[in-house]
mmCIF file of C-alpha atoms in Angstrom:
data_model
loop_
_atom_site.group_PDB
_atom_site.id
_atom_site.type_symbol
_atom_site.label_atom_id
_atom_site.label_comp_id
_atom_site.label_asym_id
_atom_site.label_seq_id
_atom_site.Cartn_x
_atom_site.Cartn_y
_atom_site.Cartn_z
ATOM 1 C CA MET Z 1 96.919 77.229 99.448
ATOM 2 C CA VAL Z 2 94.372 79.960 98.748
ATOM 3 C CA GLU Z 3 93.152 80.908 95.284
ATOM 4 C CA HIS Z 4 95.335 83.121 93.122
ATOM 5 C CA LYS Z 5 93.266 86.289 93.626
ATOM 6 C CA PHE Z 6 93.380 85.928 97.404
ATOM 7 C CA LEU Z 7 97.117 85.257 97.308
ATOM 8 C CA LEU Z 8 97.587 88.481 95.337
ATOM 9 C CA LEU Z 9 95.620 90.374 97.984
ATOM 10 C CA TRP Z 10 97.680 88.732 100.747
ATOM 11 C CA MET Z 11 100.932 89.792 99.066
ATOM 12 C CA LEU Z 12 99.720 93.401 98.765
ATOM 13 C CA ILE Z 13 98.728 93.445 102.437
ATOM 14 C CA VAL Z 14 102.096 92.013 103.491
ATOM 15 C CA VAL Z 15 103.988 94.634 101.452
ATOM 16 C CA PHE Z 16 101.797 97.382 102.932
ATOM 17 C CA PHE Z 17 102.537 96.254 106.482
ATOM 18 C CA SER Z 18 106.231 96.059 105.582
ATOM 19 C CA TYR Z 19 106.036 99.661 104.395
ATOM 20 C CA CYS Z 20 104.333 100.780 107.598
ATOM 21 C CA ILE Z 21 106.821 99.001 109.855
ATOM 22 C CA PHE Z 22 109.953 100.200 108.088
ATOM 23 C CA SER Z 23 108.681 103.771 108.000
ATOM 24 C CA MET Z 24 109.185 103.865 111.758
ATOM 25 C CA LYS Z 25 112.060 105.878 113.225
ATOM 26 C CA ILE Z 26 113.462 102.831 114.993
ATOM 27 C CA PHE Z 27 114.927 101.689 111.672
ATOM 28 C CA PHE Z 28 116.994 104.840 111.203
ATOM 29 C CA PHE Z 29 120.169 102.743 111.501
ATOM 30 C CA ILE Z 30 119.549 101.404 108.000
ATOM 31 C CA ASP Z 31 119.907 104.937 106.599
ATOM 32 C CA SER Z 32 123.389 105.595 107.936
ATOM 33 C CA VAL Z 33 125.440 104.026 105.131
ATOM 34 C CA SER Z 34 123.276 105.346 102.312
ATOM 35 C CA ASP Z 35 124.995 107.586 99.799
ATOM 36 C CA ASP Z 36 122.934 110.603 98.758
ATOM 37 C CA SER Z 37 124.384 110.360 95.253
ATOM 38 C CA ARG Z 38 122.769 106.951 94.771
ATOM 39 C CA ARG Z 39 119.503 106.514 92.939
ATOM 40 C CA LYS Z 40 117.077 105.937 95.815
ATOM 41 C CA ASN Z 41 114.466 104.542 93.426
ATOM 42 C CA VAL Z 42 116.901 101.755 92.499
ATOM 43 C CA ASP Z 43 117.161 100.838 96.195
ATOM 44 C CA GLY Z 44 113.373 100.677 96.340
ATOM 45 C CA LEU Z 45 113.417 98.532 93.217
ATOM 46 C CA ARG Z 46 115.786 96.094 94.947
ATOM 47 C CA PHE Z 47 113.241 95.461 97.686
ATOM 48 C CA PHE Z 48 110.432 94.724 95.260
ATOM 49 C CA LEU Z 49 112.689 92.366 93.304
ATOM 50 C CA SER Z 50 113.709 90.469 96.439
ATOM 51 C CA ALA Z 51 110.055 90.356 97.559
ATOM 52 C CA LEU Z 52 109.018 88.941 94.170
ATOM 53 C CA VAL Z 53 111.610 86.185 94.556
ATOM 54 C CA ALA Z 54 110.354 85.497 98.094
ATOM 55 C CA PHE Z 55 106.716 85.264 96.952
ATOM 56 C CA HIS Z 56 107.747 82.981 94.083
ATOM 57 C CA HIS Z 57 109.472 80.613 96.517
ATOM 58 C CA TYR Z 58 106.602 80.883 98.990
ATOM 59 C CA VAL Z 59 104.300 78.834 96.763
ATOM 60 C CA LEU Z 60 107.067 76.462 95.672
ATOM 61 C CA CYS Z 61 107.959 75.735 99.307
ATOM 62 C CA TYR Z 62 104.312 75.131 100.242
ATOM 63 C CA TYR Z 63 103.862 72.483 97.553
ATOM 64 C CA TYR Z 64 107.255 70.952 98.338
ATOM 65 C CA PHE Z 65 106.008 70.178 101.840
ATOM 66 C CA GLU Z 66 102.772 68.908 100.338
ATOM 67 C CA GLY Z 67 104.868 66.203 98.686
ATOM 68 C CA LYS Z 68 104.647 67.572 95.142
ATOM 69 C CA GLY Z 69 108.331 68.406 94.763
ATOM 70 C CA TRP Z 70 110.086 71.692 94.037
ATOM 71 C CA ALA Z 71 108.704 72.207 90.526
ATOM 72 C CA LEU Z 72 107.449 75.158 88.483
ATOM 73 C CA GLU Z 73 104.483 73.040 87.408
ATOM 74 C CA ASN Z 74 103.082 73.577 90.900
ATOM 75 C CA LEU Z 75 102.691 77.280 90.054
ATOM 76 C CA SER Z 76 100.418 76.695 87.070
ATOM 77 C CA ASP Z 77 97.432 78.114 88.984
ATOM 78 C CA TYR Z 78 99.445 81.083 90.275
ATOM 79 C CA ALA Z 79 100.384 83.067 87.173
ATOM 80 C CA PHE Z 80 101.818 86.048 89.060
ATOM 81 C CA ASN Z 81 104.060 83.931 91.267
ATOM 82 C CA MET Z 82 105.151 81.900 88.248
ATOM 83 C CA ARG Z 83 106.373 85.031 86.486
ATOM 84 C CA ALA Z 84 107.618 86.906 89.556
ATOM 85 C CA GLY Z 85 110.784 84.913 90.245
ATOM 86 C CA SER Z 86 112.259 84.965 86.750
ATOM 87 C CA VAL Z 87 111.301 88.615 86.149
ATOM 88 C CA ALA Z 88 113.034 89.638 89.381
ATOM 89 C CA VAL Z 89 116.218 87.646 88.661
ATOM 90 C CA MET Z 90 116.464 89.027 85.126
ATOM 91 C CA ILE Z 91 116.115 92.607 86.368
ATOM 92 C CA PHE Z 92 118.696 91.907 89.095
ATOM 93 C CA PHE Z 93 121.127 90.842 86.354
ATOM 94 C CA ILE Z 94 120.309 93.905 84.258
ATOM 95 C CA LEU Z 95 120.975 96.045 87.338
ATOM 96 C CA SER Z 96 124.361 94.366 87.884
ATOM 97 C CA GLY Z 97 125.359 94.990 84.274
ATOM 98 C CA PHE Z 98 124.278 98.613 84.614
ATOM 99 C CA LEU Z 99 126.250 99.214 87.817
ATOM 100 C CA PHE Z 100 129.526 97.610 86.749
ATOM 101 C CA TYR Z 101 129.638 98.754 83.119
ATOM 102 C CA GLY Z 102 130.524 102.207 84.389
ATOM 103 C CA LEU Z 103 133.380 100.914 86.566
ATOM 104 C CA LYS Z 104 136.786 102.571 86.263
ATOM 105 C CA THR Z 105 139.624 100.755 87.997
ATOM 106 C CA ASP Z 106 142.978 99.156 87.353
ATOM 107 C CA LYS Z 107 143.289 97.677 90.852
ATOM 108 C CA TRP Z 108 141.469 94.433 90.330
ATOM 109 C CA ASP Z 109 142.775 92.824 93.499
ATOM 110 C CA VAL Z 110 141.068 95.554 95.543
ATOM 111 C CA PHE Z 111 137.898 95.287 93.463
ATOM 112 C CA TYR Z 112 137.559 91.517 93.931
ATOM 113 C CA PHE Z 113 138.345 91.698 97.617
ATOM 114 C CA LYS Z 114 135.649 94.355 98.072
ATOM 115 C CA ARG Z 115 133.121 92.218 96.185
ATOM 116 C CA PHE Z 116 134.056 89.254 98.388
ATOM 117 C CA LEU Z 117 133.487 91.373 101.514
ATOM 118 C CA ARG Z 118 130.085 92.386 100.151
ATOM 119 C CA ILE Z 119 128.902 88.910 99.176
ATOM 120 C CA ALA Z 120 130.571 86.405 101.495
ATOM 121 C CA PRO Z 121 129.667 87.391 105.103
ATOM 122 C CA VAL Z 122 125.882 86.975 104.831
ATOM 123 C CA PHE Z 123 126.408 84.053 102.460
ATOM 124 C CA PHE Z 124 128.472 82.278 105.137
ATOM 125 C CA PHE Z 125 125.886 83.119 107.791
ATOM 126 C CA SER Z 126 123.085 81.749 105.609
ATOM 127 C CA SER Z 127 125.072 78.559 105.002
ATOM 128 C CA LEU Z 128 125.651 78.079 108.733
ATOM 129 C CA ILE Z 129 121.908 78.293 109.327
ATOM 130 C CA CYS Z 130 121.268 75.793 106.528
ATOM 131 C CA ILE Z 131 123.730 73.347 108.098
ATOM 132 C CA ALA Z 132 122.049 73.799 111.493
ATOM 133 C CA VAL Z 133 118.604 73.171 109.969
ATOM 134 C CA ALA Z 134 119.852 70.092 108.117
ATOM 135 C CA ALA Z 135 121.466 68.802 111.320
ATOM 136 C CA PHE Z 136 118.172 69.243 113.194
ATOM 137 C CA ILE Z 137 116.144 67.465 110.514
ATOM 138 C CA ARG Z 138 118.653 64.607 110.250
ATOM 139 C CA ARG Z 139 119.461 64.529 113.974
ATOM 140 C CA HIS Z 140 118.645 60.828 114.302
ATOM 141 C CA GLU Z 141 120.556 59.682 111.207
ATOM 142 C CA LEU Z 142 123.384 62.112 110.474
ATOM 143 C CA ASP Z 143 125.584 61.154 107.531
ATOM 144 C CA TYR Z 144 129.055 62.725 107.467
ATOM 145 C CA THR Z 145 130.067 61.160 104.137
ATOM 146 C CA ASP Z 146 131.896 63.762 102.004
ATOM 147 C CA PHE Z 147 131.045 66.405 104.591
ATOM 148 C CA ARG Z 148 134.302 68.277 104.005
ATOM 149 C CA TYR Z 149 133.548 68.510 100.276
ATOM 150 C CA SER Z 150 129.976 69.641 100.988
ATOM 151 C CA PHE Z 151 131.240 72.149 103.513
ATOM 152 C CA LEU Z 152 133.504 73.767 100.913
ATOM 153 C CA LEU Z 153 130.674 74.086 98.393
ATOM 154 C CA TRP Z 154 128.374 75.664 100.960
ATOM 155 C CA PHE Z 155 131.061 78.239 101.820
ATOM 156 C CA ASP Z 156 132.298 79.123 98.332
ATOM 157 C CA ALA Z 157 130.510 82.527 98.315
ATOM 158 C CA GLY Z 158 128.572 81.367 95.250
ATOM 159 C CA ILE Z 159 131.593 81.129 92.954
ATOM 160 C CA THR Z 160 130.988 77.511 91.862
ATOM 161 C CA GLY Z 161 127.197 77.694 91.834
ATOM 162 C CA GLU Z 162 126.994 74.162 93.246
ATOM 163 C CA LYS Z 163 125.408 72.856 96.433
ATOM 164 C CA SER Z 164 125.668 69.229 97.509
ATOM 165 C CA SER Z 165 123.571 67.386 100.096
ATOM 166 C CA LEU Z 166 124.175 68.179 103.767
ATOM 167 C CA LEU Z 167 124.524 65.465 106.407
ATOM 168 C CA GLY Z 168 122.611 62.979 104.276
ATOM 169 C CA MET Z 169 119.720 65.360 103.492
ATOM 170 C CA PRO Z 170 119.277 65.063 99.694
ATOM 171 C CA ASP Z 171 117.157 68.209 99.209
ATOM 172 C CA SER Z 172 119.199 70.428 101.500
ATOM 173 C CA MET Z 173 119.619 73.040 98.736
ATOM 174 C CA PHE Z 174 115.938 73.905 99.196
ATOM 175 C CA ILE Z 175 116.485 75.043 102.785
ATOM 176 C CA ASN Z 176 117.423 78.455 101.385
ATOM 177 C CA ALA Z 177 115.298 77.992 98.251
ATOM 178 C CA SER Z 178 118.490 77.311 96.250
ATOM 179 C CA VAL Z 179 118.876 81.032 95.610
ATOM 180 C CA THR Z 180 122.673 81.074 95.510
ATOM 181 C CA TRP Z 181 122.846 79.866 91.898
ATOM 182 C CA THR Z 182 122.498 83.477 90.768
ATOM 183 C CA LEU Z 183 125.743 84.402 92.521
ATOM 184 C CA PHE Z 184 127.596 82.088 90.124
ATOM 185 C CA TRP Z 185 126.505 84.430 87.327
ATOM 186 C CA GLU Z 186 127.339 87.527 89.359
ATOM 187 C CA TRP Z 187 130.881 86.255 89.866
ATOM 188 C CA GLY Z 188 131.021 85.415 86.172
ATOM 189 C CA LEU Z 189 130.233 89.053 85.421
ATOM 190 C CA TYR Z 190 132.903 90.254 87.849
ATOM 191 C CA PHE Z 191 135.574 87.969 86.375
ATOM 192 C CA SER Z 192 134.703 89.108 82.845
ATOM 193 C CA LEU Z 193 134.980 92.810 83.682
ATOM 194 C CA PRO Z 194 138.701 93.269 82.878
ATOM 195 C CA LEU Z 195 138.016 92.137 79.298
ATOM 196 C CA VAL Z 196 134.638 93.888 79.076
ATOM 197 C CA LEU Z 197 135.992 97.237 80.244
ATOM 198 C CA LEU Z 198 139.082 96.943 78.045
ATOM 199 C CA LEU Z 199 136.887 96.459 74.978
ATOM 200 C CA ARG Z 200 134.449 99.140 76.190
ATOM 201 C CA ASP Z 201 137.281 101.672 76.272
ATOM 202 C CA LYS Z 202 138.498 100.626 72.831
ATOM 203 C CA ALA Z 203 135.058 101.161 71.330
ATOM 204 C CA LYS Z 204 132.291 103.546 72.312
ATOM 205 C CA PRO Z 205 130.299 102.260 75.342
ATOM 206 C CA LEU Z 206 127.011 102.235 73.423
ATOM 207 C CA THR Z 207 128.556 100.451 70.448
ATOM 208 C CA PHE Z 208 130.160 97.744 72.562
ATOM 209 C CA SER Z 209 126.989 97.196 74.607
ATOM 210 C CA LEU Z 210 125.063 96.583 71.373
ATOM 211 C CA ILE Z 211 127.741 94.132 70.221
ATOM 212 C CA CYS Z 212 127.429 92.239 73.543
ATOM 213 C CA LEU Z 213 123.659 92.111 73.171
ATOM 214 C CA PHE Z 214 123.926 90.809 69.611
ATOM 215 C CA LEU Z 215 126.383 88.088 70.611
ATOM 216 C CA SER Z 216 124.210 87.050 73.573
ATOM 217 C CA VAL Z 217 120.963 86.792 71.633
ATOM 218 C CA TYR Z 218 122.101 85.536 68.227
ATOM 219 C CA VAL Z 219 125.376 83.680 68.819
ATOM 220 C CA PHE Z 220 125.465 82.263 72.361
ATOM 221 C CA ARG Z 221 121.762 81.398 72.144
ATOM 222 C CA VAL Z 222 122.557 78.877 69.408
ATOM 223 C CA MET Z 223 125.374 77.308 71.456
ATOM 224 C CA LYS Z 224 123.811 77.407 74.922
ATOM 225 C CA PRO Z 225 120.208 78.745 74.976
ATOM 226 C CA GLU Z 226 119.762 78.433 78.759
ATOM 227 C CA TYR Z 227 122.868 80.564 79.368
ATOM 228 C CA SER Z 228 122.337 83.196 76.694
ATOM 229 C CA ILE Z 229 119.422 84.806 78.530
ATOM 230 C CA PHE Z 230 121.615 85.719 81.511
ATOM 231 C CA LEU Z 231 124.358 87.082 79.265
ATOM 232 C CA ALA Z 232 121.710 89.083 77.427
ATOM 233 C CA CYS Z 233 120.477 90.530 80.742
ATOM 234 C CA PHE Z 234 123.969 91.748 81.600
ATOM 235 C CA SER Z 235 124.249 93.170 78.085
ATOM 236 C CA CYS Z 236 120.967 95.052 78.539
ATOM 237 C CA GLY Z 237 122.457 96.522 81.699
ATOM 238 C CA PHE Z 238 125.478 97.652 79.674
ATOM 239 C CA LEU Z 239 123.130 99.192 77.132
ATOM 240 C CA ALA Z 240 121.119 100.982 79.812
ATOM 241 C CA ARG Z 241 124.312 102.440 81.293
ATOM 242 C CA ALA Z 242 125.462 103.755 77.918
ATOM 243 C CA TRP Z 243 121.993 105.010 76.959
ATOM 244 C CA VAL Z 244 120.710 106.701 80.112
ATOM 245 C CA PHE Z 245 123.470 109.275 80.390
ATOM 246 C CA ASP Z 246 122.791 110.464 76.854
ATOM 247 C CA LYS Z 247 119.008 110.784 77.243
ATOM 248 C CA ARG Z 248 116.693 112.640 79.603
ATOM 249 C CA TYR Z 249 112.975 112.056 80.087
ATOM 250 C CA SER Z 250 110.391 113.688 82.307
ATOM 251 C CA LYS Z 251 109.575 111.882 85.547
ATOM 252 C CA LEU Z 252 105.894 111.572 84.606
ATOM 253 C CA LYS Z 253 106.755 109.854 81.318
ATOM 254 C CA CYS Z 254 109.113 107.505 83.150
ATOM 255 C CA ASP Z 255 106.475 106.593 85.745
ATOM 256 C CA ILE Z 256 103.895 105.909 83.060
ATOM 257 C CA GLY Z 257 106.502 103.884 81.164
ATOM 258 C CA VAL Z 258 107.298 101.787 84.253
ATOM 259 C CA LEU Z 259 103.646 100.965 84.890
ATOM 260 C CA SER Z 260 103.047 100.179 81.213
ATOM 261 C CA CYS Z 261 105.999 97.788 81.101
ATOM 262 C CA VAL Z 262 104.879 96.045 84.317
ATOM 263 C CA GLY Z 263 101.407 95.603 82.847
ATOM 264 C CA ILE Z 264 102.781 94.150 79.613
ATOM 265 C CA LEU Z 265 105.077 91.771 81.505
ATOM 266 C CA PHE Z 266 102.405 90.251 83.712
ATOM 267 C CA LEU Z 267 99.694 90.194 81.057
ATOM 268 C CA PHE Z 268 101.631 88.691 78.166
ATOM 269 C CA TYR Z 269 104.843 87.186 79.565
ATOM 270 C CA GLU Z 270 104.400 83.476 80.304
ATOM 271 C CA SER Z 271 107.582 81.417 79.950
ATOM 272 C CA PRO Z 272 110.200 81.822 82.707
ATOM 273 C CA TYR Z 273 113.475 83.369 81.485
ATOM 274 C CA SER Z 274 112.115 84.106 78.035
ATOM 275 C CA ILE Z 275 114.333 86.045 75.631
ATOM 276 C CA TYR Z 276 111.168 87.627 74.253
ATOM 277 C CA ALA Z 277 110.481 89.410 77.532
ATOM 278 C CA LEU Z 278 113.932 90.998 77.551
ATOM 279 C CA PRO Z 279 113.074 94.147 75.516
ATOM 280 C CA VAL Z 280 110.246 95.028 77.920
ATOM 281 C CA LEU Z 281 112.437 94.311 80.963
ATOM 282 C CA ALA Z 282 115.240 96.450 79.558
ATOM 283 C CA LEU Z 283 112.824 99.288 78.794
ATOM 284 C CA LEU Z 284 111.323 99.013 82.289
ATOM 285 C CA PHE Z 285 114.778 99.298 83.827
ATOM 286 C CA ILE Z 286 115.739 102.251 81.614
ATOM 287 C CA PHE Z 287 112.595 104.103 82.692
ATOM 288 C CA ILE Z 288 113.523 103.529 86.346
ATOM 289 C CA VAL Z 289 117.168 104.607 86.114
ATOM 290 C CA SER Z 290 116.020 107.616 84.085
ATOM 291 C CA GLY Z 291 114.044 108.830 87.096
ATOM 292 C CA GLY Z 292 110.874 106.755 87.302
ATOM 293 C CA ASP Z 293 109.876 105.827 90.837
ATOM 294 C CA VAL Z 294 106.167 104.939 90.373
ATOM 295 C CA PHE Z 295 104.956 108.282 91.699
ATOM 296 C CA GLY Z 296 107.279 108.220 94.698
ATOM 297 C CA LEU Z 297 106.742 104.602 95.773
ATOM 298 C CA LEU Z 298 110.262 103.382 95.002
ATOM 299 C CA SER Z 299 111.894 106.451 96.562
ATOM 300 C CA CYS Z 300 109.999 106.591 99.856
ATOM 301 C CA ARG Z 301 112.016 106.039 103.007
ATOM 302 C CA ALA Z 302 110.558 102.646 103.902
ATOM 303 C CA MET Z 303 111.204 101.153 100.473
ATOM 304 C CA VAL Z 304 114.730 102.558 100.337
ATOM 305 C CA ARG Z 305 115.441 101.008 103.745
ATOM 306 C CA LEU Z 306 114.027 97.679 102.637
ATOM 307 C CA GLY Z 307 116.120 97.951 99.484
ATOM 308 C CA GLU Z 308 119.237 98.390 101.599
ATOM 309 C CA ILE Z 309 118.592 95.046 103.304
ATOM 310 C CA SER Z 310 117.480 93.289 100.099
ATOM 311 C CA TYR Z 311 120.603 91.112 99.885
ATOM 312 C CA SER Z 312 119.854 89.629 103.309
ATOM 313 C CA ILE Z 313 116.199 89.252 102.296
ATOM 314 C CA TYR Z 314 117.270 87.406 99.166
ATOM 315 C CA LEU Z 315 119.553 84.963 100.984
ATOM 316 C CA LEU Z 316 117.411 84.385 104.069
ATOM 317 C CA HIS Z 317 113.763 84.301 102.950
ATOM 318 C CA GLY Z 318 113.968 80.685 101.787
ATOM 319 C CA ILE Z 319 115.193 79.576 105.211
ATOM 320 C CA PHE Z 320 112.194 81.218 106.884
ATOM 321 C CA TRP Z 321 109.700 79.649 104.442
ATOM 322 C CA PHE Z 322 111.346 76.231 104.840
ATOM 323 C CA CYS Z 323 111.410 76.307 108.638
ATOM 324 C CA MET Z 324 107.843 77.631 108.822
ATOM 325 C CA ASN Z 325 106.493 74.854 106.599
ATOM 326 C CA TYR Z 326 108.586 72.192 108.328
ATOM 327 C CA PHE Z 327 107.256 73.039 111.793
ATOM 328 C CA ILE Z 328 103.676 73.429 110.569
ATOM 329 C CA LYS Z 329 103.918 70.055 108.815
ATOM 330 C CA HIS Z 330 105.436 68.226 111.772
ATOM 331 C CA PHE Z 331 104.040 70.082 114.755
ATOM 332 C CA GLY Z 332 101.097 72.146 113.464
ATOM 333 C CA GLY Z 333 98.460 69.461 113.666
ATOM 334 C CA GLY Z 334 96.632 70.428 110.478
ATOM 335 C CA ILE Z 335 95.960 74.179 110.692
ATOM 336 C CA SER Z 336 93.358 76.003 108.598
ATOM 337 C CA THR Z 337 94.199 77.926 105.436
ATOM 338 C CA THR Z 338 93.437 81.218 107.195
ATOM 339 C CA ALA Z 339 95.801 80.381 110.032
ATOM 340 C CA TYR Z 340 98.458 79.351 107.518
ATOM 341 C CA MET Z 341 98.245 82.713 105.734
ATOM 342 C CA ILE Z 342 98.425 84.639 109.017
ATOM 343 C CA ILE Z 343 101.474 82.648 110.110
ATOM 344 C CA SER Z 344 103.010 83.223 106.665
ATOM 345 C CA ALA Z 345 102.515 86.988 106.957
ATOM 346 C CA ALA Z 346 104.084 86.989 110.414
ATOM 347 C CA THR Z 347 106.979 84.887 109.077
ATOM 348 C CA PHE Z 348 107.596 87.335 106.234
ATOM 349 C CA ILE Z 349 107.674 90.303 108.622
ATOM 350 C CA ALA Z 350 109.950 88.358 111.004
ATOM 351 C CA MET Z 351 112.257 87.648 108.071
ATOM 352 C CA LEU Z 352 112.437 91.366 107.247
ATOM 353 C CA LEU Z 353 113.216 92.242 110.867
ATOM 354 C CA PHE Z 354 115.883 89.546 111.030
ATOM 355 C CA SER Z 355 117.342 90.790 107.723
ATOM 356 C CA SER Z 356 117.602 94.294 109.148
ATOM 357 C CA LEU Z 357 119.700 92.845 111.978
ATOM 358 C CA THR Z 358 121.970 90.879 109.652
ATOM 359 C CA TYR Z 359 122.404 94.068 107.647
ATOM 360 C CA GLN Z 360 123.336 96.039 110.756
ATOM 361 C CA PHE Z 361 125.648 93.499 112.386
ATOM 362 C CA ILE Z 362 127.036 91.522 109.434
ATOM 363 C CA GLU Z 363 126.683 93.421 106.175
ATOM 364 C CA LYS Z 364 127.368 96.963 107.350
ATOM 365 C CA PRO Z 365 130.657 96.305 109.223
ATOM 366 C CA PHE Z 366 132.151 94.617 106.158
ATOM 367 C CA MET Z 367 130.780 97.347 103.890
ATOM 368 C CA LYS Z 368 132.641 99.889 106.012
ATOM 369 C CA ILE Z 369 135.842 97.865 105.705
ATOM 370 C CA ALA Z 370 135.381 97.789 101.928
ATOM 371 C CA MET Z 371 134.773 101.550 101.857
ATOM 372 C CA ARG Z 372 137.955 102.232 103.834
ATOM 373 C CA LEU Z 373 139.873 99.908 101.566
ATOM 374 C CA GLY Z 374 138.552 101.776 98.535
ATOM 375 C CA LYS Z 375 139.643 105.147 99.932
ATOM 376 C CA LYS Z 376 143.152 103.852 100.675
ATOM 377 C CA SER Z 377 143.553 102.514 97.179
#
């Protein structure tokens, strides 16, 4: 693996090429479902968050195939990549809290079915690929012990948060970089919404969001520290939702605020999933939903398109990194570092192109079904 500074340059180049490619008219089909009332800068943010997760797993996957295991210690020389994954996941959770705190519904059966249609199709597709990859790797010694149980866990749409070994492959969860654990927390948020919204309506939204944040940081942290950070992220999303609609800031101030928060995060934030980084993350998110788009970067057409396909990017990038490293390790014959980085860049772009297809042919049809269901209800 190259030095940290060269890896940073490589990531910038890859993102630039992604921007150039997805600016092309051929990707107009991604625009068709977009709602003009949506915050386009939030869509752009989604792409950068999914890319940060992908770059975080890129280094982890490399060292996994070098025989050093899937461990954060392997990122000690790559400070940006060490921070990138946890920062992105925490902002994803803040975004989820923000989006669903404003929900108004009493038809929970419709709501949960729509969420299932949004999450499950690509999840199932990703799981099928993982099973195929595991079958290929274990083709000479397939083990069908408890396969039915494993099959259920790999097709649970993330509700249980568990993944068992596939066909006798003990580390099969790393085929997709084990990203589906976050969906366990997303479903937890969804299942808590009836109570959350009931209490929100009893109290003022801002007041209740502050109560949730207090409980997450000072009460649940004592009982279960590793869980409290995720609850606190959702609570910060609640707070952002209640706060943003009462305050207005100029776009220039928001852009400067976004860049300042990013600088603080990557200069001073060290520990993954640190509660101490949460105020800066929450402020960063508030600046964005208040209109900040980093001088147009988050709102440009290419980034909005990439944001639309970010769910597929999130679920599929690990599979591409895993397969790339597997074939290089077993069939590459010892390639140079330069060749490895070129292949990695091509793999990342191929993953984006493939994600645009899964969006078009898997995500979008089920999104349309969910939209029709919402209009009928």
